[in-house]
Amino acid sequence: MNLIIAFMLMTTLIPMALMLISFTLPMMTPDYEKLSPYECGFDPLGSARLPFSIRFFLLAILFLLFDLVIALLLPLPWSSQLPLANHTFFLASTILILLTLGLIYEWQQGGLEWAE
Amino acid sequence: MLPTIMNYIINPLALIIPILLAVALLTLLERKIIAYMQLRKGPNIVGPYGLLQPIADGLKLFVKEPILPSTSSQILFILSPMLALTLALTLWAPLPLPSPAADLNLNILFILALSSLTVYSLLGSGWASNSKYALIGALRAVAQTISYEVTLGLLLLCIIILSGGFNLETFNVTQENMWLILPSWPLAAMWYVSTLAETNRSPFDLTEGESELVSGFNVEYAGGPFALFFLAEYANILLMNTLSVILFLGSSNTLFSPELMTTNLMTKTALLSILFLWVRASYPRFRYDQLMHLTWKSFLPLTLAMVIWHLALPIALTGLPPQL
């Protein structure tokens, strides 16, 4: 078992211990009002499992694509040390230029508008 | 036997417990500093200069009754704060201060990957609370966090190319002559603002904006679980500031007194954290579309150009860092 796993075990045990303390130490007197969802004092109007706005989905997809591009660019500190660094540079620039074209298209089509 | 216990139990605890102490005192520091900036004194009654205030706060939070709403998804509700604090504490392991608790070769990659997981705790807490406010707050928090993570990753890539590897200890060597903030101060400025946004901190604290969403994704949390979210948020602030110092304002490791480097590092961390608090006291909150505009339309195009710049110039001027 290596060190980082041991560290994660310790950092998992401590919040677990804290949660245990917080659920056992206080005096629990649950009643109907306390356990109902909060809506500024009123009874909740309608279900809370709302359909959410499509902009958030679009944003998530955009983030996904950009993150994949970052993953593609991650070998750059090693690949820039190759004997023919031109190739690295041109390939990395191609990836980035394609990404930028995608961003320009998205921007121009209004996908980033009220991306809120 | 003893080395095992030392390595696996006492070392992590020796890192985690001072962090939790620092987080507790950061909450006091925040209240004092914001108070003095508003020409009033912060908490000064509980202990001398209010020093026992965090203990009082902690005691209060853990003695209050935690609420498990009857309509919530209970397992997710309980797991989300635990995940948040676990990640906030685990991220401290690979930081070289100057010798890390867990020496990984790909430090920054580990930190970047794990900090992306905090999105899960935000989303889980919002969705599991089964309350409209919590859900909207969580969606906005998640959208904000993932947007700023893109620029965070690309900025890291720029300085990693300059420095030569994914290991944070190479940053100490890189900055032996001068701080990395001098050649890459636009990156440092964007990085600082992005860390402000990542930690949901003013002026990007829309998701906790009390006037708007009554505490956002953690509206249903009370007592202990709320304390865990709170601790996680402040631990993230300290972590991001320490990372900023290591990346941009590094100090070099002097062989015979590593404590000097640690003191140096942590003093700068404290100053950067005070700057976080200063920003909180000074600026009004961003509107949500302004926040998104900042990252997708201002930071991202500049960052993309910066990556090409930082890739091209070292190659063209034969200034590539040495390969380890």
PDB file of C-alpha atoms in Angstrom, chain B residues 61-211:
ATOM      1  CA  LEU B  61     -21.706  23.504  14.618  1.00  0.00           C
ATOM      2  CA  PHE B  62     -21.076  20.024  15.930  1.00  0.00           C
ATOM      3  CA  VAL B  63     -23.527  20.318  18.777  1.00  0.00           C
ATOM      4  CA  LYS B  64     -26.342  21.560  16.544  1.00  0.00           C
ATOM      5  CA  GLU B  65     -28.777  19.034  15.209  1.00  0.00           C
ATOM      6  CA  PRO B  66     -27.956  17.990  11.655  1.00  0.00           C
ATOM      7  CA  ILE B  67     -30.962  17.647   9.422  1.00  0.00           C
ATOM      8  CA  LEU B  68     -31.560  14.744   7.080  1.00  0.00           C
ATOM      9  CA  PRO B  69     -34.508  15.952   5.014  1.00  0.00           C
ATOM     10  CA  SER B  70     -37.096  13.240   4.592  1.00  0.00           C
ATOM     11  CA  THR B  71     -37.338  13.784   0.840  1.00  0.00           C
ATOM     12  CA  SER B  72     -33.599  13.801   0.168  1.00  0.00           C
ATOM     13  CA  SER B  73     -31.461  11.025  -1.242  1.00  0.00           C
ATOM     14  CA  GLN B  74     -29.870  10.119   2.028  1.00  0.00           C
ATOM     15  CA  ILE B  75     -26.678   8.340   1.035  1.00  0.00           C
ATOM     16  CA  LEU B  76     -25.671  11.013  -1.465  1.00  0.00           C
ATOM     17  CA  PHE B  77     -26.656  13.694   1.021  1.00  0.00           C
ATOM     18  CA  ILE B  78     -24.248  12.258   3.592  1.00  0.00           C
ATOM     19  CA  LEU B  79     -21.457  11.401   1.171  1.00  0.00           C
ATOM     20  CA  SER B  80     -21.144  14.802  -0.528  1.00  0.00           C
ATOM     21  CA  PRO B  81     -19.677  16.783   2.382  1.00  0.00           C
ATOM     22  CA  MET B  82     -17.377  13.867   3.161  1.00  0.00           C
ATOM     23  CA  LEU B  83     -16.143  13.866  -0.426  1.00  0.00           C
ATOM     24  CA  ALA B  84     -15.563  17.608  -0.320  1.00  0.00           C
ATOM     25  CA  LEU B  85     -13.416  17.490   2.806  1.00  0.00           C
ATOM     26  CA  THR B  86     -11.594  14.330   1.695  1.00  0.00           C
ATOM     27  CA  LEU B  87     -10.540  15.965  -1.550  1.00  0.00           C
ATOM     28  CA  ALA B  88      -9.627  19.255   0.087  1.00  0.00           C
ATOM     29  CA  LEU B  89      -7.299  17.451   2.486  1.00  0.00           C
ATOM     30  CA  THR B  90      -5.891  14.943  -0.013  1.00  0.00           C
ATOM     31  CA  LEU B  91      -4.797  17.700  -2.358  1.00  0.00           C
ATOM     32  CA  TRP B  92      -2.265  18.837   0.235  1.00  0.00           C
ATOM     33  CA  ALA B  93      -0.341  15.569   0.068  1.00  0.00           C
ATOM     34  CA  PRO B  94       1.742  16.205  -3.064  1.00  0.00           C
ATOM     35  CA  LEU B  95       2.623  19.823  -2.329  1.00  0.00           C
ATOM     36  CA  PRO B  96       6.372  20.312  -1.833  1.00  0.00           C
ATOM     37  CA  LEU B  97       6.772  22.224   1.376  1.00  0.00           C
ATOM     38  CA  PRO B  98       9.636  21.638   0.424  1.00  0.00           C
ATOM     39  CA  SER B  99       9.368  17.883   0.758  1.00  0.00           C
ATOM     40  CA  PRO B 100       5.895  16.573   0.131  1.00  0.00           C
ATOM     41  CA  ALA B 101       4.059  14.094   2.318  1.00  0.00           C
ATOM     42  CA  ALA B 102       3.581  11.921  -0.763  1.00  0.00           C
ATOM     43  CA  ASP B 103       6.241  12.458  -3.389  1.00  0.00           C
ATOM     44  CA  LEU B 104       4.604  11.991  -6.772  1.00  0.00           C
ATOM     45  CA  ASN B 105       6.402  12.673  -9.997  1.00  0.00           C
ATOM     46  CA  LEU B 106       3.331  14.118 -11.678  1.00  0.00           C
ATOM     47  CA  ASN B 107       2.326  16.427  -8.864  1.00  0.00           C
ATOM     48  CA  ILE B 108       0.435  19.044 -10.793  1.00  0.00           C
ATOM     49  CA  LEU B 109      -1.468  16.496 -12.831  1.00  0.00           C
ATOM     50  CA  PHE B 110      -2.629  14.804  -9.642  1.00  0.00           C
ATOM     51  CA  ILE B 111      -3.716  18.131  -8.154  1.00  0.00           C
ATOM     52  CA  LEU B 112      -5.521  19.170 -11.334  1.00  0.00           C
ATOM     53  CA  ALA B 113      -7.320  15.840 -11.603  1.00  0.00           C
ATOM     54  CA  LEU B 114      -8.428  15.735  -7.984  1.00  0.00           C
ATOM     55  CA  SER B 115      -9.555  19.334  -7.887  1.00  0.00           C
ATOM     56  CA  SER B 116     -11.871  18.498 -10.770  1.00  0.00           C
ATOM     57  CA  LEU B 117     -13.563  15.939  -8.546  1.00  0.00           C
ATOM     58  CA  THR B 118     -14.869  18.594  -6.170  1.00  0.00           C
ATOM     59  CA  VAL B 119     -17.517  19.265  -8.789  1.00  0.00           C
ATOM     60  CA  TYR B 120     -19.094  15.956  -7.785  1.00  0.00           C
ATOM     61  CA  SER B 121     -19.597  17.054  -4.194  1.00  0.00           C
ATOM     62  CA  LEU B 122     -21.228  20.298  -5.349  1.00  0.00           C
ATOM     63  CA  LEU B 123     -23.524  18.486  -7.726  1.00  0.00           C
ATOM     64  CA  GLY B 124     -24.292  15.680  -5.297  1.00  0.00           C
ATOM     65  CA  SER B 125     -25.218  18.004  -2.470  1.00  0.00           C
ATOM     66  CA  GLY B 126     -27.438  20.128  -4.675  1.00  0.00           C
ATOM     67  CA  TRP B 127     -29.266  17.279  -6.284  1.00  0.00           C
ATOM     68  CA  ALA B 128     -29.607  15.153  -3.181  1.00  0.00           C
ATOM     69  CA  SER B 129     -31.131  17.971  -1.183  1.00  0.00           C
ATOM     70  CA  ASN B 130     -34.335  17.741  -3.207  1.00  0.00           C
ATOM     71  CA  SER B 131     -34.924  21.464  -2.951  1.00  0.00           C
ATOM     72  CA  LYS B 132     -35.245  23.833  -5.863  1.00  0.00           C
ATOM     73  CA  TYR B 133     -32.886  26.405  -4.380  1.00  0.00           C
ATOM     74  CA  ALA B 134     -30.235  23.820  -3.787  1.00  0.00           C
ATOM     75  CA  LEU B 135     -30.510  22.444  -7.292  1.00  0.00           C
ATOM     76  CA  ILE B 136     -30.285  25.805  -9.018  1.00  0.00           C
ATOM     77  CA  GLY B 137     -27.429  26.833  -6.768  1.00  0.00           C
ATOM     78  CA  ALA B 138     -25.607  23.600  -7.450  1.00  0.00           C
ATOM     79  CA  LEU B 139     -26.048  23.886 -11.217  1.00  0.00           C
ATOM     80  CA  ARG B 140     -24.685  27.396 -11.208  1.00  0.00           C
ATOM     81  CA  ALA B 141     -21.794  26.429  -8.956  1.00  0.00           C
ATOM     82  CA  VAL B 142     -20.919  23.485 -11.172  1.00  0.00           C
ATOM     83  CA  ALA B 143     -21.142  25.558 -14.355  1.00  0.00           C
ATOM     84  CA  GLN B 144     -18.875  28.178 -12.798  1.00  0.00           C
ATOM     85  CA  THR B 145     -16.360  25.654 -11.529  1.00  0.00           C
ATOM     86  CA  ILE B 146     -16.019  23.696 -14.743  1.00  0.00           C
ATOM     87  CA  SER B 147     -15.735  26.844 -16.827  1.00  0.00           C
ATOM     88  CA  TYR B 148     -12.828  28.129 -14.799  1.00  0.00           C
ATOM     89  CA  GLU B 149     -11.173  24.747 -14.763  1.00  0.00           C
ATOM     90  CA  VAL B 150     -10.538  25.007 -18.498  1.00  0.00           C
ATOM     91  CA  THR B 151      -8.465  28.155 -18.140  1.00  0.00           C
ATOM     92  CA  LEU B 152      -6.812  26.736 -15.035  1.00  0.00           C
ATOM     93  CA  GLY B 153      -5.610  23.701 -16.975  1.00  0.00           C
ATOM     94  CA  LEU B 154      -4.362  25.683 -19.951  1.00  0.00           C
ATOM     95  CA  LEU B 155      -2.535  28.178 -17.742  1.00  0.00           C
ATOM     96  CA  LEU B 156      -0.850  25.370 -15.877  1.00  0.00           C
ATOM     97  CA  LEU B 157       0.209  23.908 -19.196  1.00  0.00           C
ATOM     98  CA  CYS B 158       1.919  27.178 -20.167  1.00  0.00           C
ATOM     99  CA  ILE B 159       4.096  27.368 -17.084  1.00  0.00           C
ATOM    100  CA  ILE B 160       4.725  23.640 -17.148  1.00  0.00           C
ATOM    101  CA  ILE B 161       6.217  24.021 -20.621  1.00  0.00           C
ATOM    102  CA  LEU B 162       8.418  26.820 -19.272  1.00  0.00           C
ATOM    103  CA  SER B 163       9.439  24.807 -16.265  1.00  0.00           C
ATOM    104  CA  GLY B 164      10.031  21.450 -17.869  1.00  0.00           C
ATOM    105  CA  GLY B 165       7.929  18.872 -16.125  1.00  0.00           C
ATOM    106  CA  PHE B 166       4.836  18.091 -14.148  1.00  0.00           C
ATOM    107  CA  ASN B 167       6.756  17.868 -10.898  1.00  0.00           C
ATOM    108  CA  LEU B 168       6.246  20.761  -8.521  1.00  0.00           C
ATOM    109  CA  GLU B 169       9.773  20.389  -7.183  1.00  0.00           C
ATOM    110  CA  THR B 170      11.138  21.414 -10.583  1.00  0.00           C
ATOM    111  CA  PHE B 171       9.338  24.698 -10.023  1.00  0.00           C
ATOM    112  CA  ASN B 172      11.652  25.354  -7.112  1.00  0.00           C
ATOM    113  CA  VAL B 173      14.631  24.878  -9.387  1.00  0.00           C
ATOM    114  CA  THR B 174      13.049  26.951 -12.141  1.00  0.00           C
ATOM    115  CA  GLN B 175      12.581  29.864  -9.818  1.00  0.00           C
ATOM    116  CA  GLU B 176      16.078  29.852  -8.373  1.00  0.00           C
ATOM    117  CA  ASN B 177      16.982  32.961 -10.307  1.00  0.00           C
ATOM    118  CA  MET B 178      13.733  34.825 -10.288  1.00  0.00           C
ATOM    119  CA  TRP B 179      10.098  34.317  -9.523  1.00  0.00           C
ATOM    120  CA  LEU B 180       8.077  32.894 -12.369  1.00  0.00           C
ATOM    121  CA  ILE B 181       5.604  35.708 -11.877  1.00  0.00           C
ATOM    122  CA  LEU B 182       7.996  38.093 -13.624  1.00  0.00           C
ATOM    123  CA  PRO B 183       8.085  36.441 -17.049  1.00  0.00           C
ATOM    124  CA  SER B 184       4.491  35.290 -16.899  1.00  0.00           C
ATOM    125  CA  TRP B 185       2.623  37.918 -14.949  1.00  0.00           C
ATOM    126  CA  PRO B 186      -0.465  37.882 -17.227  1.00  0.00           C
ATOM    127  CA  LEU B 187      -0.687  34.168 -16.566  1.00  0.00           C
ATOM    128  CA  ALA B 188      -0.271  34.763 -12.851  1.00  0.00           C
ATOM    129  CA  ALA B 189      -3.022  37.376 -12.865  1.00  0.00           C
ATOM    130  CA  MET B 190      -5.418  35.089 -14.757  1.00  0.00           C
ATOM    131  CA  TRP B 191      -4.456  32.183 -12.527  1.00  0.00           C
ATOM    132  CA  TYR B 192      -5.198  34.179  -9.391  1.00  0.00           C
ATOM    133  CA  VAL B 193      -8.609  35.268 -10.664  1.00  0.00           C
ATOM    134  CA  SER B 194      -9.369  31.708 -11.759  1.00  0.00           C
ATOM    135  CA  THR B 195      -8.525  30.359  -8.314  1.00  0.00           C
ATOM    136  CA  LEU B 196     -10.857  32.972  -6.854  1.00  0.00           C
ATOM    137  CA  ALA B 197     -13.582  31.590  -9.100  1.00  0.00           C
ATOM    138  CA  GLU B 198     -12.711  27.945  -8.492  1.00  0.00           C
ATOM    139  CA  THR B 199     -13.104  28.272  -4.750  1.00  0.00           C
ATOM    140  CA  ASN B 200     -16.452  30.058  -5.180  1.00  0.00           C
ATOM    141  CA  ARG B 201     -15.015  33.050  -3.481  1.00  0.00           C
ATOM    142  CA  SER B 202     -15.984  36.716  -3.741  1.00  0.00           C
ATOM    143  CA  PRO B 203     -16.548  38.324  -6.144  1.00  0.00           C
ATOM    144  CA  PHE B 204     -17.497  34.996  -7.743  1.00  0.00           C
ATOM    145  CA  ASP B 205     -19.524  33.745  -4.817  1.00  0.00           C
ATOM    146  CA  LEU B 206     -22.786  33.764  -6.684  1.00  0.00           C
ATOM    147  CA  THR B 207     -23.646  30.275  -5.565  1.00  0.00           C
ATOM    148  CA  GLU B 208     -23.529  31.241  -1.932  1.00  0.00           C
ATOM    149  CA  GLY B 209     -25.019  34.620  -2.509  1.00  0.00           C
ATOM    150  CA  GLU B 210     -27.338  34.896   0.381  1.00  0.00           C
ATOM    151  CA  SER B 211     -29.507  37.546  -1.097  1.00  0.00           C
TER     152      SER B 211
END
